[in-house]
Amino acid sequence: MTRSLWLRLDAMMRTTAPSALAFIFVLAGAIPLNALEVQILKPLLPIAAVYYWALYRPDLLPAPVAFLLGLMVDILSGAPLGVYALAFTLAHGVLRRQRRFLVGKSFAINWLGFALVAVGGSAMAWLLTSLIHGAPVGAAGLLFQTLTTVAVFPVVFWLLLRCHVAIIRQV
Amino acid sequence: MREKLRLDLRAAAVGRTLLHGLLYAGLVFAAVILMMLGKANGEIMERVRIAVADAVAPVIEVMSRPVDAAVVAAQAVQGWQALRAENEALAQDRARLLRWQETAHRLEAENAQLRQLLRFVPDPSARFVTARVIADSGGAFARSLVVGAGATDGVAKGHAVLGGAGLIGRIAGVAPHSAQVLLITDLNFRAPVVIGTTRIRAILTGDNSDRPKITHLDPDMIVSIGDRVVTSGHANAFPADLPIGAVASVEEGTIRVKLFAAGEPLDYVRIVDYGLQGIIDDALAAKAGDGRGRAGDAMSQPRAAKP
């Protein structure tokens, strides 16, 4: 009896780990860096999680979770509510359809694919925010954020890969 | 038999694709509805935002501890490297400040006498709350902080937020145990200011860059680089003469201000209640509210500057 309980707990941990890690990424984005200037350099980590899991295990991070991740980003970053929720949901949908082109390809191809997704998502977020504000908002901060997001992707990809390996081990 | 199985599988696949399509369409629809709600009724959305930020603030605080430690260590190393130069600079500063102190004492005495002559009404005494910065909630579109003091500590919307060197923002929203600070650099920040010793009136306008702009300035006035920018006290938004920054560039009619608080570590801030609740009216804010609800503050509107 206890054994089956532990097994069930174990399985639950394995299935929720990717989403939990992605939410930790969202919270990490709100950690204060204690200086006014470096703020804009903080990468948008959760989009990397959406990218990875949408490609490799969409069942472990389904579209509604991507939506919630985006909503949390909106709430914590001060963007108009719904902007990143929409961007993440669409990214998730597009990636699921493009799995064939990206899964199992070299890391360089994956990096390029991620750069496209990050730039596309940021462009959409910028467009929507500008529409909601009724005037173009400054894009410099967003540009920096997108660049750092793409730049740290290898590290995040490695982390997610470790997480993935840990999940499928002994199952 | 095999044919039938294949057909069944295909039907299931088509059904699954359809279901996924519906799911995505529903989520996209929900996002659009959220955006429209935010645009139509910023106040409610803002309340939701503050409630969620209040809930996750303790988690972020725990997570930020190792980061804090790393930053402190890095600063310590940098500090040791600069110690000697700093010491010299401090010695010079001290000599200079002593001279100023004398001047200040003299002026203070003079001021007291003049006030007696004028029956001057002193500024209302200020009440301070010092709070730790627990989350840097700004992103590409907003510059804001979450601090660990809220309504229970006496913090209220509109209070001025000061760093060590000067004004850094104001309270934009309050939850029981945390409050959101709208930084000067945010797109929605406006404050009436005066520039230089000639006391030119203008409005300081954040635009998400590190150096906010000066707007609504009389075009005949001459502003030069290095002029001090301080709050003006007009419209009861902020008390007069809180230091903000110095004019950093005057180019093509755009004047930018380098903040005194720029570059200083923001671990703790002071939230100051000067008893000026004057123009911040929630009813007005709700009426004028934009997508994020806070640009609706009367303070955020340039009308204060119009003659």
PDB file of N, CA and C in Angstrom, chain A residues 68-147:
ATOM      1  N   LEU A  68      -0.847  30.084 -18.476  1.00  0.00           N
ATOM      2  CA  LEU A  68      -0.697  30.545 -17.088  1.00  0.00           C
ATOM      3  C   LEU A  68       0.681  31.155 -16.843  1.00  0.00           C
ATOM      4  N   LEU A  69       1.710  30.533 -17.439  1.00  0.00           N
ATOM      5  CA  LEU A  69       3.070  31.078 -17.310  1.00  0.00           C
ATOM      6  C   LEU A  69       3.100  32.505 -17.846  1.00  0.00           C
ATOM      7  N   GLY A  70       2.502  32.677 -19.037  1.00  0.00           N
ATOM      8  CA  GLY A  70       2.472  34.011 -19.642  1.00  0.00           C
ATOM      9  C   GLY A  70       1.720  35.000 -18.770  1.00  0.00           C
ATOM     10  N   LEU A  71       0.632  34.535 -18.178  1.00  0.00           N
ATOM     11  CA  LEU A  71      -0.182  35.408 -17.326  1.00  0.00           C
ATOM     12  C   LEU A  71       0.626  35.856 -16.106  1.00  0.00           C
ATOM     13  N   MET A  72       1.396  34.900 -15.521  1.00  0.00           N
ATOM     14  CA  MET A  72       2.237  35.254 -14.373  1.00  0.00           C
ATOM     15  C   MET A  72       3.298  36.280 -14.786  1.00  0.00           C
ATOM     16  N   VAL A  73       3.871  36.080 -15.981  1.00  0.00           N
ATOM     17  CA  VAL A  73       4.868  37.040 -16.463  1.00  0.00           C
ATOM     18  C   VAL A  73       4.223  38.416 -16.587  1.00  0.00           C
ATOM     19  N   ASP A  74       3.007  38.445 -17.145  1.00  0.00           N
ATOM     20  CA  ASP A  74       2.289  39.717 -17.270  1.00  0.00           C
ATOM     21  C   ASP A  74       2.119  40.378 -15.916  1.00  0.00           C
ATOM     22  N   ILE A  75       1.656  39.551 -14.937  1.00  0.00           N
ATOM     23  CA  ILE A  75       1.353  40.102 -13.621  1.00  0.00           C
ATOM     24  C   ILE A  75       2.619  40.633 -12.968  1.00  0.00           C
ATOM     25  N   LEU A  76       3.712  39.878 -13.071  1.00  0.00           N
ATOM     26  CA  LEU A  76       4.925  40.267 -12.357  1.00  0.00           C
ATOM     27  C   LEU A  76       5.726  41.330 -13.085  1.00  0.00           C
ATOM     28  N   SER A  77       5.614  41.392 -14.401  1.00  0.00           N
ATOM     29  CA  SER A  77       6.468  42.336 -15.123  1.00  0.00           C
ATOM     30  C   SER A  77       5.773  43.656 -15.396  1.00  0.00           C
ATOM     31  N   GLY A  78       4.477  43.743 -15.102  1.00  0.00           N
ATOM     32  CA  GLY A  78       3.801  45.009 -15.344  1.00  0.00           C
ATOM     33  C   GLY A  78       3.351  45.186 -16.781  1.00  0.00           C
ATOM     34  N   ALA A  79       3.510  44.163 -17.601  1.00  0.00           N
ATOM     35  CA  ALA A  79       2.972  44.249 -18.955  1.00  0.00           C
ATOM     36  C   ALA A  79       1.448  44.164 -18.867  1.00  0.00           C
ATOM     37  N   PRO A  80       0.736  44.707 -19.860  1.00  0.00           N
ATOM     38  CA  PRO A  80      -0.724  44.590 -19.826  1.00  0.00           C
ATOM     39  C   PRO A  80      -1.133  43.117 -19.747  1.00  0.00           C
ATOM     40  N   LEU A  81      -2.115  42.805 -18.889  1.00  0.00           N
ATOM     41  CA  LEU A  81      -2.517  41.407 -18.697  1.00  0.00           C
ATOM     42  C   LEU A  81      -2.966  40.792 -20.009  1.00  0.00           C
ATOM     43  N   GLY A  82      -2.461  39.593 -20.282  1.00  0.00           N
ATOM     44  CA  GLY A  82      -2.886  38.882 -21.480  1.00  0.00           C
ATOM     45  C   GLY A  82      -1.846  38.892 -22.587  1.00  0.00           C
ATOM     46  N   VAL A  83      -0.918  39.850 -22.540  1.00  0.00           N
ATOM     47  CA  VAL A  83       0.038  40.002 -23.638  1.00  0.00           C
ATOM     48  C   VAL A  83       0.962  38.786 -23.736  1.00  0.00           C
ATOM     49  N   TYR A  84       1.652  38.475 -22.627  1.00  0.00           N
ATOM     50  CA  TYR A  84       2.554  37.329 -22.680  1.00  0.00           C
ATOM     51  C   TYR A  84       1.786  36.016 -22.651  1.00  0.00           C
ATOM     52  N   ALA A  85       0.583  36.044 -22.051  1.00  0.00           N
ATOM     53  CA  ALA A  85      -0.251  34.844 -22.074  1.00  0.00           C
ATOM     54  C   ALA A  85      -0.535  34.450 -23.523  1.00  0.00           C
ATOM     55  N   LEU A  86      -0.871  35.438 -24.328  1.00  0.00           N
ATOM     56  CA  LEU A  86      -1.147  35.189 -25.746  1.00  0.00           C
ATOM     57  C   LEU A  86       0.126  34.752 -26.473  1.00  0.00           C
ATOM     58  N   ALA A  87       1.231  35.468 -26.195  1.00  0.00           N
ATOM     59  CA  ALA A  87       2.489  35.159 -26.883  1.00  0.00           C
ATOM     60  C   ALA A  87       2.932  33.720 -26.586  1.00  0.00           C
ATOM     61  N   PHE A  88       2.851  33.307 -25.299  1.00  0.00           N
ATOM     62  CA  PHE A  88       3.298  31.964 -24.926  1.00  0.00           C
ATOM     63  C   PHE A  88       2.381  30.902 -25.530  1.00  0.00           C
ATOM     64  N   THR A  89       1.076  31.159 -25.501  1.00  0.00           N
ATOM     65  CA  THR A  89       0.127  30.185 -26.050  1.00  0.00           C
ATOM     66  C   THR A  89       0.394  29.981 -27.539  1.00  0.00           C
ATOM     67  N   LEU A  90       0.559  31.091 -28.260  1.00  0.00           N
ATOM     68  CA  LEU A  90       0.804  30.987 -29.699  1.00  0.00           C
ATOM     69  C   LEU A  90       2.139  30.299 -29.979  1.00  0.00           C
ATOM     70  N   ALA A  91       3.168  30.647 -29.182  1.00  0.00           N
ATOM     71  CA  ALA A  91       4.476  30.007 -29.366  1.00  0.00           C
ATOM     72  C   ALA A  91       4.340  28.495 -29.185  1.00  0.00           C
ATOM     73  N   HIS A  92       3.590  28.105 -28.137  1.00  0.00           N
ATOM     74  CA  HIS A  92       3.370  26.688 -27.847  1.00  0.00           C
ATOM     75  C   HIS A  92       2.694  26.008 -29.045  1.00  0.00           C
ATOM     76  N   GLY A  93       1.647  26.657 -29.564  1.00  0.00           N
ATOM     77  CA  GLY A  93       0.902  26.080 -30.691  1.00  0.00           C
ATOM     78  C   GLY A  93       1.764  25.941 -31.924  1.00  0.00           C
ATOM     79  N   VAL A  94       2.516  27.003 -32.245  1.00  0.00           N
ATOM     80  CA  VAL A  94       3.370  26.979 -33.439  1.00  0.00           C
ATOM     81  C   VAL A  94       4.426  25.889 -33.311  1.00  0.00           C
ATOM     82  N   LEU A  95       5.041  25.811 -32.101  1.00  0.00           N
ATOM     83  CA  LEU A  95       6.113  24.836 -31.912  1.00  0.00           C
ATOM     84  C   LEU A  95       5.602  23.403 -32.027  1.00  0.00           C
ATOM     85  N   ARG A  96       4.406  23.166 -31.523  1.00  0.00           N
ATOM     86  CA  ARG A  96       3.859  21.807 -31.623  1.00  0.00           C
ATOM     87  C   ARG A  96       3.708  21.381 -33.070  1.00  0.00           C
ATOM     88  N   ARG A  97       3.370  22.378 -33.907  1.00  0.00           N
ATOM     89  CA  ARG A  97       3.201  22.052 -35.324  1.00  0.00           C
ATOM     90  C   ARG A  97       4.552  21.908 -36.032  1.00  0.00           C
ATOM     91  N   GLN A  98       5.582  22.548 -35.485  1.00  0.00           N
ATOM     92  CA  GLN A  98       6.889  22.496 -36.144  1.00  0.00           C
ATOM     93  C   GLN A  98       7.820  21.464 -35.522  1.00  0.00           C
ATOM     94  N   ARG A  99       7.279  20.593 -34.678  1.00  0.00           N
ATOM     95  CA  ARG A  99       8.117  19.607 -34.003  1.00  0.00           C
ATOM     96  C   ARG A  99       9.008  18.865 -34.983  1.00  0.00           C
ATOM     97  N   ARG A 100       8.401  18.470 -36.091  1.00  0.00           N
ATOM     98  CA  ARG A 100       9.092  17.646 -37.081  1.00  0.00           C
ATOM     99  C   ARG A 100      10.397  18.306 -37.548  1.00  0.00           C
ATOM    100  N   PHE A 101      10.379  19.659 -37.655  1.00  0.00           N
ATOM    101  CA  PHE A 101      11.559  20.349 -38.183  1.00  0.00           C
ATOM    102  C   PHE A 101      12.644  20.550 -37.136  1.00  0.00           C
ATOM    103  N   LEU A 102      12.266  20.488 -35.859  1.00  0.00           N
ATOM    104  CA  LEU A 102      13.227  20.878 -34.829  1.00  0.00           C
ATOM    105  C   LEU A 102      13.694  19.722 -33.952  1.00  0.00           C
ATOM    106  N   VAL A 103      12.807  18.758 -33.692  1.00  0.00           N
ATOM    107  CA  VAL A 103      13.171  17.679 -32.783  1.00  0.00           C
ATOM    108  C   VAL A 103      14.254  16.808 -33.411  1.00  0.00           C
ATOM    109  N   GLY A 104      15.301  16.547 -32.612  1.00  0.00           N
ATOM    110  CA  GLY A 104      16.358  15.662 -33.079  1.00  0.00           C
ATOM    111  C   GLY A 104      17.363  16.330 -33.989  1.00  0.00           C
ATOM    112  N   LYS A 105      17.173  17.636 -34.247  1.00  0.00           N
ATOM    113  CA  LYS A 105      18.159  18.341 -35.062  1.00  0.00           C
ATOM    114  C   LYS A 105      19.306  18.819 -34.175  1.00  0.00           C
ATOM    115  N   SER A 106      20.353  19.345 -34.825  1.00  0.00           N
ATOM    116  CA  SER A 106      21.525  19.773 -34.065  1.00  0.00           C
ATOM    117  C   SER A 106      21.143  20.925 -33.133  1.00  0.00           C
ATOM    118  N   PHE A 107      22.033  21.165 -32.139  1.00  0.00           N
ATOM    119  CA  PHE A 107      21.725  22.220 -31.175  1.00  0.00           C
ATOM    120  C   PHE A 107      21.657  23.587 -31.865  1.00  0.00           C
ATOM    121  N   ALA A 108      22.536  23.779 -32.880  1.00  0.00           N
ATOM    122  CA  ALA A 108      22.553  25.076 -33.576  1.00  0.00           C
ATOM    123  C   ALA A 108      21.187  25.377 -34.186  1.00  0.00           C
ATOM    124  N   ILE A 109      20.583  24.348 -34.797  1.00  0.00           N
ATOM    125  CA  ILE A 109      19.266  24.539 -35.405  1.00  0.00           C
ATOM    126  C   ILE A 109      18.250  24.902 -34.322  1.00  0.00           C
ATOM    127  N   ASN A 110      18.348  24.209 -33.173  1.00  0.00           N
ATOM    128  CA  ASN A 110      17.440  24.497 -32.067  1.00  0.00           C
ATOM    129  C   ASN A 110      17.605  25.922 -31.564  1.00  0.00           C
ATOM    130  N   TRP A 111      18.868  26.343 -31.494  1.00  0.00           N
ATOM    131  CA  TRP A 111      19.144  27.707 -31.022  1.00  0.00           C
ATOM    132  C   TRP A 111      18.516  28.725 -31.971  1.00  0.00           C
ATOM    133  N   LEU A 112      18.709  28.466 -33.266  1.00  0.00           N
ATOM    134  CA  LEU A 112      18.142  29.353 -34.289  1.00  0.00           C
ATOM    135  C   LEU A 112      16.612  29.382 -34.166  1.00  0.00           C
ATOM    136  N   GLY A 113      16.037  28.175 -34.014  1.00  0.00           N
ATOM    137  CA  GLY A 113      14.583  28.098 -33.862  1.00  0.00           C
ATOM    138  C   GLY A 113      14.122  28.887 -32.655  1.00  0.00           C
ATOM    139  N   PHE A 114      14.869  28.751 -31.544  1.00  0.00           N
ATOM    140  CA  PHE A 114      14.494  29.474 -30.336  1.00  0.00           C
ATOM    141  C   PHE A 114      14.604  30.979 -30.544  1.00  0.00           C
ATOM    142  N   ALA A 115      15.681  31.396 -31.255  1.00  0.00           N
ATOM    143  CA  ALA A 115      15.857  32.828 -31.512  1.00  0.00           C
ATOM    144  C   ALA A 115      14.645  33.361 -32.280  1.00  0.00           C
ATOM    145  N   LEU A 116      14.186  32.595 -33.264  1.00  0.00           N
ATOM    146  CA  LEU A 116      13.015  33.019 -34.046  1.00  0.00           C
ATOM    147  C   LEU A 116      11.790  33.158 -33.141  1.00  0.00           C
ATOM    148  N   VAL A 117      11.601  32.137 -32.275  1.00  0.00           N
ATOM    149  CA  VAL A 117      10.445  32.166 -31.376  1.00  0.00           C
ATOM    150  C   VAL A 117      10.537  33.363 -30.424  1.00  0.00           C
ATOM    151  N   ALA A 118      11.740  33.579 -29.858  1.00  0.00           N
ATOM    152  CA  ALA A 118      11.914  34.674 -28.898  1.00  0.00           C
ATOM    153  C   ALA A 118      11.671  36.023 -29.566  1.00  0.00           C
ATOM    154  N   VAL A 119      12.241  36.195 -30.760  1.00  0.00           N
ATOM    155  CA  VAL A 119      12.069  37.470 -31.467  1.00  0.00           C
ATOM    156  C   VAL A 119      10.599  37.656 -31.856  1.00  0.00           C
ATOM    157  N   GLY A 120       9.993  36.576 -32.352  1.00  0.00           N
ATOM    158  CA  GLY A 120       8.584  36.665 -32.737  1.00  0.00           C
ATOM    159  C   GLY A 120       7.706  36.999 -31.547  1.00  0.00           C
ATOM    160  N   GLY A 121       7.947  36.307 -30.418  1.00  0.00           N
ATOM    161  CA  GLY A 121       7.155  36.567 -29.210  1.00  0.00           C
ATOM    162  C   GLY A 121       7.317  37.996 -28.726  1.00  0.00           C
ATOM    163  N   SER A 122       8.578  38.476 -28.716  1.00  0.00           N
ATOM    164  CA  SER A 122       8.825  39.841 -28.244  1.00  0.00           C
ATOM    165  C   SER A 122       8.173  40.857 -29.169  1.00  0.00           C
ATOM    166  N   ALA A 123       8.281  40.599 -30.494  1.00  0.00           N
ATOM    167  CA  ALA A 123       7.681  41.528 -31.453  1.00  0.00           C
ATOM    168  C   ALA A 123       6.173  41.603 -31.219  1.00  0.00           C
ATOM    169  N   MET A 124       5.572  40.441 -30.953  1.00  0.00           N
ATOM    170  CA  MET A 124       4.139  40.434 -30.738  1.00  0.00           C
ATOM    171  C   MET A 124       3.788  41.169 -29.437  1.00  0.00           C
ATOM    172  N   ALA A 125       4.572  40.889 -28.394  1.00  0.00           N
ATOM    173  CA  ALA A 125       4.320  41.566 -27.117  1.00  0.00           C
ATOM    174  C   ALA A 125       4.426  43.076 -27.291  1.00  0.00           C
ATOM    175  N   TRP A 126       5.431  43.505 -28.067  1.00  0.00           N
ATOM    176  CA  TRP A 126       5.621  44.938 -28.291  1.00  0.00           C
ATOM    177  C   TRP A 126       4.422  45.530 -29.029  1.00  0.00           C
ATOM    178  N   LEU A 127       4.001  44.825 -30.065  1.00  0.00           N
ATOM    179  CA  LEU A 127       2.889  45.297 -30.889  1.00  0.00           C
ATOM    180  C   LEU A 127       1.615  45.426 -30.049  1.00  0.00           C
ATOM    181  N   LEU A 128       1.333  44.370 -29.260  1.00  0.00           N
ATOM    182  CA  LEU A 128       0.105  44.374 -28.456  1.00  0.00           C
ATOM    183  C   LEU A 128       0.151  45.485 -27.411  1.00  0.00           C
ATOM    184  N   THR A 129       1.333  45.615 -26.740  1.00  0.00           N
ATOM    185  CA  THR A 129       1.446  46.654 -25.714  1.00  0.00           C
ATOM    186  C   THR A 129       1.263  48.031 -26.345  1.00  0.00           C
ATOM    187  N   SER A 130       1.862  48.232 -27.525  1.00  0.00           N
ATOM    188  CA  SER A 130       1.735  49.518 -28.191  1.00  0.00           C
ATOM    189  C   SER A 130       0.275  49.775 -28.556  1.00  0.00           C
ATOM    190  N   LEU A 131      -0.412  48.732 -29.022  1.00  0.00           N
ATOM    191  CA  LEU A 131      -1.828  48.879 -29.377  1.00  0.00           C
ATOM    192  C   LEU A 131      -2.639  49.266 -28.153  1.00  0.00           C
ATOM    193  N   ILE A 132      -2.350  48.583 -27.020  1.00  0.00           N
ATOM    194  CA  ILE A 132      -3.120  48.847 -25.811  1.00  0.00           C
ATOM    195  C   ILE A 132      -2.839  50.249 -25.285  1.00  0.00           C
ATOM    196  N   HIS A 133      -1.556  50.676 -25.397  1.00  0.00           N
ATOM    197  CA  HIS A 133      -1.209  52.021 -24.940  1.00  0.00           C
ATOM    198  C   HIS A 133      -1.666  53.100 -25.904  1.00  0.00           C
ATOM    199  N   GLY A 134      -1.898  52.695 -27.144  1.00  0.00           N
ATOM    200  CA  GLY A 134      -2.319  53.677 -28.132  1.00  0.00           C
ATOM    201  C   GLY A 134      -1.163  54.439 -28.748  1.00  0.00           C
ATOM    202  N   ALA A 135       0.061  54.083 -28.403  1.00  0.00           N
ATOM    203  CA  ALA A 135       1.242  54.730 -28.986  1.00  0.00           C
ATOM    204  C   ALA A 135       2.406  53.755 -28.885  1.00  0.00           C
ATOM    205  N   PRO A 136       3.365  53.830 -29.805  1.00  0.00           N
ATOM    206  CA  PRO A 136       4.500  52.898 -29.736  1.00  0.00           C
ATOM    207  C   PRO A 136       5.258  53.072 -28.420  1.00  0.00           C
ATOM    208  N   VAL A 137       5.506  51.966 -27.724  1.00  0.00           N
ATOM    209  CA  VAL A 137       6.290  52.053 -26.495  1.00  0.00           C
ATOM    210  C   VAL A 137       7.758  51.824 -26.836  1.00  0.00           C
ATOM    211  N   GLY A 138       8.654  52.262 -25.924  1.00  0.00           N
ATOM    212  CA  GLY A 138      10.083  52.118 -26.165  1.00  0.00           C
ATOM    213  C   GLY A 138      10.461  50.653 -26.358  1.00  0.00           C
ATOM    214  N   ALA A 139      11.284  50.370 -27.362  1.00  0.00           N
ATOM    215  CA  ALA A 139      11.595  48.983 -27.673  1.00  0.00           C
ATOM    216  C   ALA A 139      12.998  48.592 -27.226  1.00  0.00           C
ATOM    217  N   ALA A 140      13.783  49.556 -26.732  1.00  0.00           N
ATOM    218  CA  ALA A 140      15.182  49.264 -26.412  1.00  0.00           C
ATOM    219  C   ALA A 140      15.290  48.186 -25.332  1.00  0.00           C
ATOM    220  N   GLY A 141      14.502  48.334 -24.263  1.00  0.00           N
ATOM    221  CA  GLY A 141      14.550  47.369 -23.171  1.00  0.00           C
ATOM    222  C   GLY A 141      14.182  45.977 -23.645  1.00  0.00           C
ATOM    223  N   LEU A 142      13.140  45.925 -24.475  1.00  0.00           N
ATOM    224  CA  LEU A 142      12.667  44.644 -24.985  1.00  0.00           C
ATOM    225  C   LEU A 142      13.743  43.994 -25.856  1.00  0.00           C
ATOM    226  N   LEU A 143      14.423  44.831 -26.645  1.00  0.00           N
ATOM    227  CA  LEU A 143      15.476  44.336 -27.530  1.00  0.00           C
ATOM    228  C   LEU A 143      16.593  43.698 -26.700  1.00  0.00           C
ATOM    229  N   PHE A 144      17.011  44.403 -25.634  1.00  0.00           N
ATOM    230  CA  PHE A 144      18.053  43.868 -24.758  1.00  0.00           C
ATOM    231  C   PHE A 144      17.605  42.556 -24.138  1.00  0.00           C
ATOM    232  N   GLN A 145      16.343  42.563 -23.672  1.00  0.00           N
ATOM    233  CA  GLN A 145      15.831  41.370 -23.012  1.00  0.00           C
ATOM    234  C   GLN A 145      15.837  40.183 -23.980  1.00  0.00           C
ATOM    235  N   THR A 146      15.426  40.434 -25.226  1.00  0.00           N
ATOM    236  CA  THR A 146      15.386  39.357 -26.205  1.00  0.00           C
ATOM    237  C   THR A 146      16.795  38.835 -26.480  1.00  0.00           C
ATOM    238  N   LEU A 147      17.739  39.771 -26.608  1.00  0.00           N
ATOM    239  CA  LEU A 147      19.123  39.365 -26.870  1.00  0.00           C
ATOM    240  C   LEU A 147      19.675  38.513 -25.727  1.00  0.00           C
TER     241      LEU A 147
END
